[in-house]
C-alpha cells in the first residue's frame, strides 16, 4: 500500500530565500511522481511530473528530484517570492508501476514573507 | 483550450438528499478522475474512467456513491442519501491517455456541504 508523507507541514520564510520541500513514499516501484500547488479555496495546479528515468525536472525557479531507491522526492524553490505562498502537494501512484490512482501527501503550507 | 471545469462550484444540501456533481474534462482527454478532499488533507482517490468505462472504482466509499461518463467526455458523480460526513471538496481531473504516465490536470472543485 502506497503512503506519502510530506515534511514540514508548514514553512515560513522571508522573500528571496531558497527552500526545499520534502516528500517520502513507501512503495518505490513507481514510474513517476507529481508535484502540485494549491491556493486557498482552489483546485490543484500541476507543477512538475518527474518520470523515474529522469531523476530531476526543472521549470523556472522550481526543481524537483526523485530518488526511488530511498523513496524520496524534493521540490526546490529558488529565490522565493510572496506569490509562491500556497500549499504544495506531492502525489505518487497508488500501486507499483504506472497507475492512475494518485496517493497524495497532506501537503506543505508555504508562507513567503515580503 | 479550456481547462477542466466543474459545476456547481458550491452545493449546500440537507442530510438524506441526492446530489449530482458535474465535470467537463479537457477536450481530447480520454482519462477522467474523481477525488475528494477534506479540510487539511490531501485529495483522496475515488474513481477513474478510461473512456466510458470505470477502470478503477476502488476509492468509492460505499454504494451511495456512483459515477458515470456515458459518452466518454462529461462525467457526473452522484451521491444518494447524503450524510454530514460527505461534506468535502470534490475534485475532478483529466489526463490525455491514462496509463499512469501522464500529468493529471485538476478542476477547481465543487465544495459540498451537507447540513
PDB file of C-alpha atoms in Angstrom:
ATOM      1  CA  UNK A   1       0.000   0.000   0.000  1.00  0.00           C
ATOM      2  CA  UNK A   2       1.416   3.366  -1.004  1.00  0.00           C
ATOM      3  CA  UNK A   3       1.724   6.015   1.689  1.00  0.00           C
ATOM      4  CA  UNK A   4       3.000   9.534   1.061  1.00  0.00           C
ATOM      5  CA  UNK A   5       4.396  11.825   3.753  1.00  0.00           C
ATOM      6  CA  UNK A   6       5.383  15.462   3.439  1.00  0.00           C
ATOM      7  CA  UNK A   7       7.691  17.366   5.739  1.00  0.00           C
ATOM      8  CA  UNK A   8       7.439  20.040   7.004  1.00  0.00           C
ATOM      9  CA  UNK A   9       3.701  20.537   7.367  1.00  0.00           C
ATOM     10  CA  UNK A  10       4.192  24.291   7.336  1.00  0.00           C
ATOM     11  CA  UNK A  11       7.056  26.605   6.473  1.00  0.00           C
ATOM     12  CA  UNK A  12       7.504  30.370   6.703  1.00  0.00           C
ATOM     13  CA  UNK A  13      10.461  32.040   5.005  1.00  0.00           C
ATOM     14  CA  UNK A  14      11.491  35.591   4.108  1.00  0.00           C
ATOM     15  CA  UNK A  15      11.298  36.646   0.491  1.00  0.00           C
ATOM     16  CA  UNK A  16      14.352  35.725  -1.583  1.00  0.00           C
ATOM     17  CA  UNK A  17      15.266  32.620   0.373  1.00  0.00           C
ATOM     18  CA  UNK A  18      15.857  29.284  -1.327  1.00  0.00           C
ATOM     19  CA  UNK A  19      13.884  26.410   0.184  1.00  0.00           C
ATOM     20  CA  UNK A  20      13.347  22.665  -0.043  1.00  0.00           C
ATOM     21  CA  UNK A  21      10.117  20.740   0.451  1.00  0.00           C
ATOM     22  CA  UNK A  22      10.328  17.034   1.176  1.00  0.00           C
ATOM     23  CA  UNK A  23       8.158  14.125   0.132  1.00  0.00           C
ATOM     24  CA  UNK A  24       8.620  10.456   1.004  1.00  0.00           C
ATOM     25  CA  UNK A  25       6.741   7.408  -0.282  1.00  0.00           C
ATOM     26  CA  UNK A  26       6.678   3.786   0.818  1.00  0.00           C
ATOM     27  CA  UNK A  27       6.250   1.901  -2.476  1.00  0.00           C
ATOM     28  CA  UNK A  28       9.272   2.730  -4.607  1.00  0.00           C
ATOM     29  CA  UNK A  29       8.080   0.807  -7.670  1.00  0.00           C
ATOM     30  CA  UNK A  30       6.733   3.945  -9.303  1.00  0.00           C
ATOM     31  CA  UNK A  31       7.111   5.262 -12.834  1.00  0.00           C
ATOM     32  CA  UNK A  32       6.722   8.904 -11.868  1.00  0.00           C
ATOM     33  CA  UNK A  33       5.841  11.401  -9.159  1.00  0.00           C
ATOM     34  CA  UNK A  34       3.902  14.622  -9.473  1.00  0.00           C
ATOM     35  CA  UNK A  35       4.099  17.921  -7.561  1.00  0.00           C
ATOM     36  CA  UNK A  36       1.104  20.237  -7.326  1.00  0.00           C
ATOM     37  CA  UNK A  37       0.354  23.665  -5.950  1.00  0.00           C
ATOM     38  CA  UNK A  38      -2.973  24.528  -4.298  1.00  0.00           C
ATOM     39  CA  UNK A  39      -4.071  28.062  -3.482  1.00  0.00           C
ATOM     40  CA  UNK A  40      -6.703  28.552  -0.747  1.00  0.00           C
ATOM     41  CA  UNK A  41     -10.149  27.501  -1.927  1.00  0.00           C
ATOM     42  CA  UNK A  42      -8.846  26.480  -5.339  1.00  0.00           C
ATOM     43  CA  UNK A  43      -8.118  23.323  -7.260  1.00  0.00           C
ATOM     44  CA  UNK A  44      -4.674  21.857  -7.877  1.00  0.00           C
ATOM     45  CA  UNK A  45      -2.189  23.221 -10.374  1.00  0.00           C
ATOM     46  CA  UNK A  46       0.326  20.747 -11.740  1.00  0.00           C
ATOM     47  CA  UNK A  47       3.896  21.974 -11.288  1.00  0.00           C
ATOM     48  CA  UNK A  48       6.151  19.123 -12.318  1.00  0.00           C
ATOM     49  CA  UNK A  49       5.882  15.474 -13.329  1.00  0.00           C
ATOM     50  CA  UNK A  50       9.098  13.537 -12.854  1.00  0.00           C
ATOM     51  CA  UNK A  51       9.472  10.261 -14.662  1.00  0.00           C
ATOM     52  CA  UNK A  52      11.583   7.726 -12.779  1.00  0.00           C
ATOM     53  CA  UNK A  53      14.062   7.685 -15.646  1.00  0.00           C
ATOM     54  CA  UNK A  54      14.583  11.456 -15.357  1.00  0.00           C
ATOM     55  CA  UNK A  55      15.502  11.729 -11.667  1.00  0.00           C
ATOM     56  CA  UNK A  56      15.175  15.508 -11.970  1.00  0.00           C
ATOM     57  CA  UNK A  57      12.845  18.032 -13.632  1.00  0.00           C
ATOM     58  CA  UNK A  58      13.044  21.828 -13.801  1.00  0.00           C
ATOM     59  CA  UNK A  59      10.534  24.554 -14.522  1.00  0.00           C
ATOM     60  CA  UNK A  60      11.640  28.136 -13.989  1.00  0.00           C
ATOM     61  CA  UNK A  61      12.596  28.575 -10.332  1.00  0.00           C
ATOM     62  CA  UNK A  62      11.341  25.097  -9.456  1.00  0.00           C
ATOM     63  CA  UNK A  63      13.414  21.942  -9.468  1.00  0.00           C
ATOM     64  CA  UNK A  64      12.106  18.544  -8.437  1.00  0.00           C
ATOM     65  CA  UNK A  65      14.213  15.458  -7.873  1.00  0.00           C
ATOM     66  CA  UNK A  66      13.248  11.835  -7.457  1.00  0.00           C
ATOM     67  CA  UNK A  67      15.233   9.093  -5.710  1.00  0.00           C
ATOM     68  CA  UNK A  68      13.267   5.867  -5.971  1.00  0.00           C
ATOM     69  CA  UNK A  69      15.790   3.801  -4.021  1.00  0.00           C
ATOM     70  CA  UNK A  70      15.335   5.933  -0.924  1.00  0.00           C
ATOM     71  CA  UNK A  71      11.645   6.651  -1.529  1.00  0.00           C
ATOM     72  CA  UNK A  72      12.145  10.405  -1.576  1.00  0.00           C
ATOM     73  CA  UNK A  73      11.424  13.430  -3.713  1.00  0.00           C
ATOM     74  CA  UNK A  74      12.310  17.049  -3.093  1.00  0.00           C
ATOM     75  CA  UNK A  75      10.942  20.266  -4.527  1.00  0.00           C
ATOM     76  CA  UNK A  76      13.466  23.078  -4.559  1.00  0.00           C
ATOM     77  CA  UNK A  77      12.208  26.653  -4.916  1.00  0.00           C
ATOM     78  CA  UNK A  78      14.835  29.251  -5.729  1.00  0.00           C
ATOM     79  CA  UNK A  79      14.593  32.927  -4.778  1.00  0.00           C
ATOM     80  CA  UNK A  80      11.166  32.578  -3.179  1.00  0.00           C
ATOM     81  CA  UNK A  81       8.523  35.276  -3.744  1.00  0.00           C
ATOM     82  CA  UNK A  82       5.328  36.146  -1.831  1.00  0.00           C
ATOM     83  CA  UNK A  83       3.377  34.809  -4.810  1.00  0.00           C
ATOM     84  CA  UNK A  84       4.809  31.364  -4.069  1.00  0.00           C
ATOM     85  CA  UNK A  85       2.715  31.216  -0.901  1.00  0.00           C
ATOM     86  CA  UNK A  86       0.414  28.203  -1.223  1.00  0.00           C
ATOM     87  CA  UNK A  87       0.106  24.559  -0.214  1.00  0.00           C
ATOM     88  CA  UNK A  88       2.414  22.215  -2.100  1.00  0.00           C
ATOM     89  CA  UNK A  89       1.322  18.624  -2.552  1.00  0.00           C
ATOM     90  CA  UNK A  90       3.213  15.639  -3.880  1.00  0.00           C
ATOM     91  CA  UNK A  91       1.469  12.587  -5.279  1.00  0.00           C
ATOM     92  CA  UNK A  92       2.719   9.118  -6.132  1.00  0.00           C
ATOM     93  CA  UNK A  93       0.965   6.288  -7.971  1.00  0.00           C
ATOM     94  CA  UNK A  94      -1.110   4.134  -5.676  1.00  0.00           C
ATOM     95  CA  UNK A  95       0.298   0.774  -6.716  1.00  0.00           C
ATOM     96  CA  UNK A  96       3.575  -0.399  -8.109  1.00  0.00           C
ATOM     97  CA  UNK A  97       4.380   0.847 -11.595  1.00  0.00           C
ATOM     98  CA  UNK A  98       2.182   3.043 -13.706  1.00  0.00           C
ATOM     99  CA  UNK A  99      -1.245   3.586 -12.269  1.00  0.00           C
ATOM    100  CA  UNK A 100      -3.872   6.243 -12.494  1.00  0.00           C
ATOM    101  CA  UNK A 101      -4.698   6.285  -8.789  1.00  0.00           C
ATOM    102  CA  UNK A 102      -2.659   9.049  -7.168  1.00  0.00           C
ATOM    103  CA  UNK A 103      -1.903   8.962  -3.451  1.00  0.00           C
ATOM    104  CA  UNK A 104      -1.331  12.433  -2.036  1.00  0.00           C
ATOM    105  CA  UNK A 105       0.560  13.685   0.951  1.00  0.00           C
ATOM    106  CA  UNK A 106      -1.100  16.151   3.289  1.00  0.00           C
ATOM    107  CA  UNK A 107       0.934  18.991   1.845  1.00  0.00           C
ATOM    108  CA  UNK A 108       3.335  21.670   2.994  1.00  0.00           C
ATOM    109  CA  UNK A 109       1.797  25.091   3.644  1.00  0.00           C
ATOM    110  CA  UNK A 110       4.334  27.664   2.499  1.00  0.00           C
ATOM    111  CA  UNK A 111       4.244  31.319   3.504  1.00  0.00           C
ATOM    112  CA  UNK A 112       6.783  33.674   1.933  1.00  0.00           C
ATOM    113  CA  UNK A 113       7.011  36.900   3.883  1.00  0.00           C
ATOM    114  CA  UNK A 114       7.653  40.127   1.919  1.00  0.00           C
TER     115      UNK A 114
ATOM    116  CA  UNK B   1      -8.046  25.373 -24.747  1.00  0.00           C
ATOM    117  CA  UNK B   2     -10.155  25.488 -21.620  1.00  0.00           C
ATOM    118  CA  UNK B   3      -9.149  23.567 -18.546  1.00  0.00           C
ATOM    119  CA  UNK B   4     -11.209  21.144 -16.500  1.00  0.00           C
ATOM    120  CA  UNK B   5     -14.459  22.721 -15.351  1.00  0.00           C
ATOM    121  CA  UNK B   6     -16.773  21.636 -12.549  1.00  0.00           C
ATOM    122  CA  UNK B   7     -20.286  22.651 -11.667  1.00  0.00           C
ATOM    123  CA  UNK B   8     -21.628  23.768  -9.329  1.00  0.00           C
ATOM    124  CA  UNK B   9     -18.761  25.450  -7.513  1.00  0.00           C
ATOM    125  CA  UNK B  10     -20.678  25.190  -4.257  1.00  0.00           C
ATOM    126  CA  UNK B  11     -23.521  22.912  -3.225  1.00  0.00           C
ATOM    127  CA  UNK B  12     -25.371  23.016   0.071  1.00  0.00           C
ATOM    128  CA  UNK B  13     -27.834  20.235   0.745  1.00  0.00           C
ATOM    129  CA  UNK B  14     -29.657  18.634   3.612  1.00  0.00           C
ATOM    130  CA  UNK B  15     -28.857  15.257   5.095  1.00  0.00           C
ATOM    131  CA  UNK B  16     -30.586  12.494   3.178  1.00  0.00           C
ATOM    132  CA  UNK B  17     -30.857  14.366  -0.113  1.00  0.00           C
ATOM    133  CA  UNK B  18     -29.471  13.323  -3.508  1.00  0.00           C
ATOM    134  CA  UNK B  19     -26.811  15.411  -5.283  1.00  0.00           C
ATOM    135  CA  UNK B  20     -25.097  15.380  -8.651  1.00  0.00           C
ATOM    136  CA  UNK B  21     -21.725  16.942  -9.354  1.00  0.00           C
ATOM    137  CA  UNK B  22     -20.600  17.549 -12.920  1.00  0.00           C
ATOM    138  CA  UNK B  23     -17.158  17.518 -14.508  1.00  0.00           C
ATOM    139  CA  UNK B  24     -16.152  18.670 -18.000  1.00  0.00           C
ATOM    140  CA  UNK B  25     -12.645  17.400 -18.804  1.00  0.00           C
ATOM    141  CA  UNK B  26     -10.145  18.961 -21.139  1.00  0.00           C
ATOM    142  CA  UNK B  27     -11.176  18.288 -24.722  1.00  0.00           C
ATOM    143  CA  UNK B  28      -9.485  15.189 -26.092  1.00  0.00           C
ATOM    144  CA  UNK B  29      -8.565  13.726 -22.718  1.00  0.00           C
ATOM    145  CA  UNK B  30      -9.648  10.100 -22.512  1.00  0.00           C
ATOM    146  CA  UNK B  31      -8.951   9.595 -18.803  1.00  0.00           C
ATOM    147  CA  UNK B  32     -11.026  11.208 -16.054  1.00  0.00           C
ATOM    148  CA  UNK B  33     -10.635  11.007 -12.288  1.00  0.00           C
ATOM    149  CA  UNK B  34     -12.637  11.970  -9.221  1.00  0.00           C
ATOM    150  CA  UNK B  35     -11.010  12.780  -5.885  1.00  0.00           C
ATOM    151  CA  UNK B  36     -12.371  14.029  -2.573  1.00  0.00           C
ATOM    152  CA  UNK B  37     -10.502  16.455  -0.320  1.00  0.00           C
ATOM    153  CA  UNK B  38     -11.345  17.077   3.319  1.00  0.00           C
ATOM    154  CA  UNK B  39     -10.068  20.117   5.178  1.00  0.00           C
ATOM    155  CA  UNK B  40      -6.354  19.942   5.872  1.00  0.00           C
ATOM    156  CA  UNK B  41      -5.895  16.729   3.915  1.00  0.00           C
ATOM    157  CA  UNK B  42      -4.600  15.808   0.502  1.00  0.00           C
ATOM    158  CA  UNK B  43      -7.067  14.642  -2.151  1.00  0.00           C
ATOM    159  CA  UNK B  44      -8.303  11.061  -1.815  1.00  0.00           C
ATOM    160  CA  UNK B  45      -8.909   8.966  -4.945  1.00  0.00           C
ATOM    161  CA  UNK B  46     -12.486   7.918  -5.674  1.00  0.00           C
ATOM    162  CA  UNK B  47     -12.776   6.607  -9.251  1.00  0.00           C
ATOM    163  CA  UNK B  48     -11.026   6.596 -12.615  1.00  0.00           C
ATOM    164  CA  UNK B  49     -12.601   6.386 -16.082  1.00  0.00           C
ATOM    165  CA  UNK B  50     -10.890   5.370 -19.278  1.00  0.00           C
ATOM    166  CA  UNK B  51     -13.318   6.397 -21.993  1.00  0.00           C
ATOM    167  CA  UNK B  52     -16.846   5.488 -20.925  1.00  0.00           C
ATOM    168  CA  UNK B  53     -15.932   2.734 -18.501  1.00  0.00           C
ATOM    169  CA  UNK B  54     -14.919   2.901 -14.862  1.00  0.00           C
ATOM    170  CA  UNK B  55     -11.479   1.272 -14.876  1.00  0.00           C
ATOM    171  CA  UNK B  56     -10.918   1.634 -11.129  1.00  0.00           C
ATOM    172  CA  UNK B  57     -13.653   2.457  -8.610  1.00  0.00           C
ATOM    173  CA  UNK B  58     -11.756   1.186  -5.580  1.00  0.00           C
ATOM    174  CA  UNK B  59     -11.933   4.556  -3.839  1.00  0.00           C
ATOM    175  CA  UNK B  60     -15.708   4.917  -3.737  1.00  0.00           C
ATOM    176  CA  UNK B  61     -16.503   4.781  -0.008  1.00  0.00           C
ATOM    177  CA  UNK B  62     -19.817   2.908  -0.262  1.00  0.00           C
ATOM    178  CA  UNK B  63     -22.751   2.179  -2.540  1.00  0.00           C
ATOM    179  CA  UNK B  64     -24.251   5.624  -2.006  1.00  0.00           C
ATOM    180  CA  UNK B  65     -21.611   6.947  -4.389  1.00  0.00           C
ATOM    181  CA  UNK B  66     -21.841   6.360  -8.126  1.00  0.00           C
ATOM    182  CA  UNK B  67     -20.285   7.993 -11.171  1.00  0.00           C
ATOM    183  CA  UNK B  68     -20.983   7.837 -14.886  1.00  0.00           C
ATOM    184  CA  UNK B  69     -19.352   9.010 -18.083  1.00  0.00           C
ATOM    185  CA  UNK B  70     -21.806   7.879 -20.772  1.00  0.00           C
ATOM    186  CA  UNK B  71     -20.201   9.468 -23.828  1.00  0.00           C
ATOM    187  CA  UNK B  72     -16.596   9.427 -22.737  1.00  0.00           C
ATOM    188  CA  UNK B  73     -16.451  13.147 -22.026  1.00  0.00           C
ATOM    189  CA  UNK B  74     -18.567  14.754 -19.289  1.00  0.00           C
ATOM    190  CA  UNK B  75     -18.824  12.840 -16.023  1.00  0.00           C
ATOM    191  CA  UNK B  76     -21.339  13.049 -13.195  1.00  0.00           C
ATOM    192  CA  UNK B  77     -20.662  11.992  -9.619  1.00  0.00           C
ATOM    193  CA  UNK B  78     -23.881  11.039  -7.877  1.00  0.00           C
ATOM    194  CA  UNK B  79     -24.333  10.787  -4.120  1.00  0.00           C
ATOM    195  CA  UNK B  80     -27.511   9.309  -2.656  1.00  0.00           C
ATOM    196  CA  UNK B  81     -28.818   9.813   0.870  1.00  0.00           C
ATOM    197  CA  UNK B  82     -26.123  12.326   1.690  1.00  0.00           C
ATOM    198  CA  UNK B  83     -24.575  12.325   5.153  1.00  0.00           C
ATOM    199  CA  UNK B  84     -22.756  15.091   7.021  1.00  0.00           C
ATOM    200  CA  UNK B  85     -19.534  13.136   6.602  1.00  0.00           C
ATOM    201  CA  UNK B  86     -19.809  13.550   2.830  1.00  0.00           C
ATOM    202  CA  UNK B  87     -19.023  17.250   3.212  1.00  0.00           C
ATOM    203  CA  UNK B  88     -15.781  17.917   1.351  1.00  0.00           C
ATOM    204  CA  UNK B  89     -14.394  19.405  -1.838  1.00  0.00           C
ATOM    205  CA  UNK B  90     -14.888  17.056  -4.769  1.00  0.00           C
ATOM    206  CA  UNK B  91     -12.155  17.419  -7.369  1.00  0.00           C
ATOM    207  CA  UNK B  92     -12.183  16.191 -10.934  1.00  0.00           C
ATOM    208  CA  UNK B  93      -9.079  15.698 -13.064  1.00  0.00           C
ATOM    209  CA  UNK B  94      -8.347  14.550 -16.592  1.00  0.00           C
ATOM    210  CA  UNK B  95      -5.320  13.335 -18.483  1.00  0.00           C
ATOM    211  CA  UNK B  96      -4.580  12.708 -22.132  1.00  0.00           C
ATOM    212  CA  UNK B  97      -4.302   8.949 -22.186  1.00  0.00           C
ATOM    213  CA  UNK B  98      -4.278   7.482 -18.714  1.00  0.00           C
ATOM    214  CA  UNK B  99      -1.908   4.639 -18.082  1.00  0.00           C
ATOM    215  CA  UNK B 100      -0.388   6.441 -15.138  1.00  0.00           C
ATOM    216  CA  UNK B 101       2.370   8.086 -17.139  1.00  0.00           C
ATOM    217  CA  UNK B 102       0.943  11.494 -17.913  1.00  0.00           C
ATOM    218  CA  UNK B 103       0.009  14.610 -15.983  1.00  0.00           C
ATOM    219  CA  UNK B 104      -3.388  14.870 -14.318  1.00  0.00           C
ATOM    220  CA  UNK B 105      -4.986  18.303 -14.688  1.00  0.00           C
ATOM    221  CA  UNK B 106      -7.421  19.305 -11.978  1.00  0.00           C
ATOM    222  CA  UNK B 107     -10.561  21.394 -11.986  1.00  0.00           C
ATOM    223  CA  UNK B 108     -11.439  23.996  -9.329  1.00  0.00           C
ATOM    224  CA  UNK B 109     -13.604  21.562  -7.387  1.00  0.00           C
ATOM    225  CA  UNK B 110     -17.143  21.501  -6.017  1.00  0.00           C
ATOM    226  CA  UNK B 111     -17.484  22.302  -2.337  1.00  0.00           C
ATOM    227  CA  UNK B 112     -20.264  20.111  -0.943  1.00  0.00           C
ATOM    228  CA  UNK B 113     -21.792  20.964   2.411  1.00  0.00           C
ATOM    229  CA  UNK B 114     -24.308  18.590   3.941  1.00  0.00           C
ATOM    230  CA  UNK B 115     -26.303  20.176   6.751  1.00  0.00           C
TER     231      UNK B 115
END
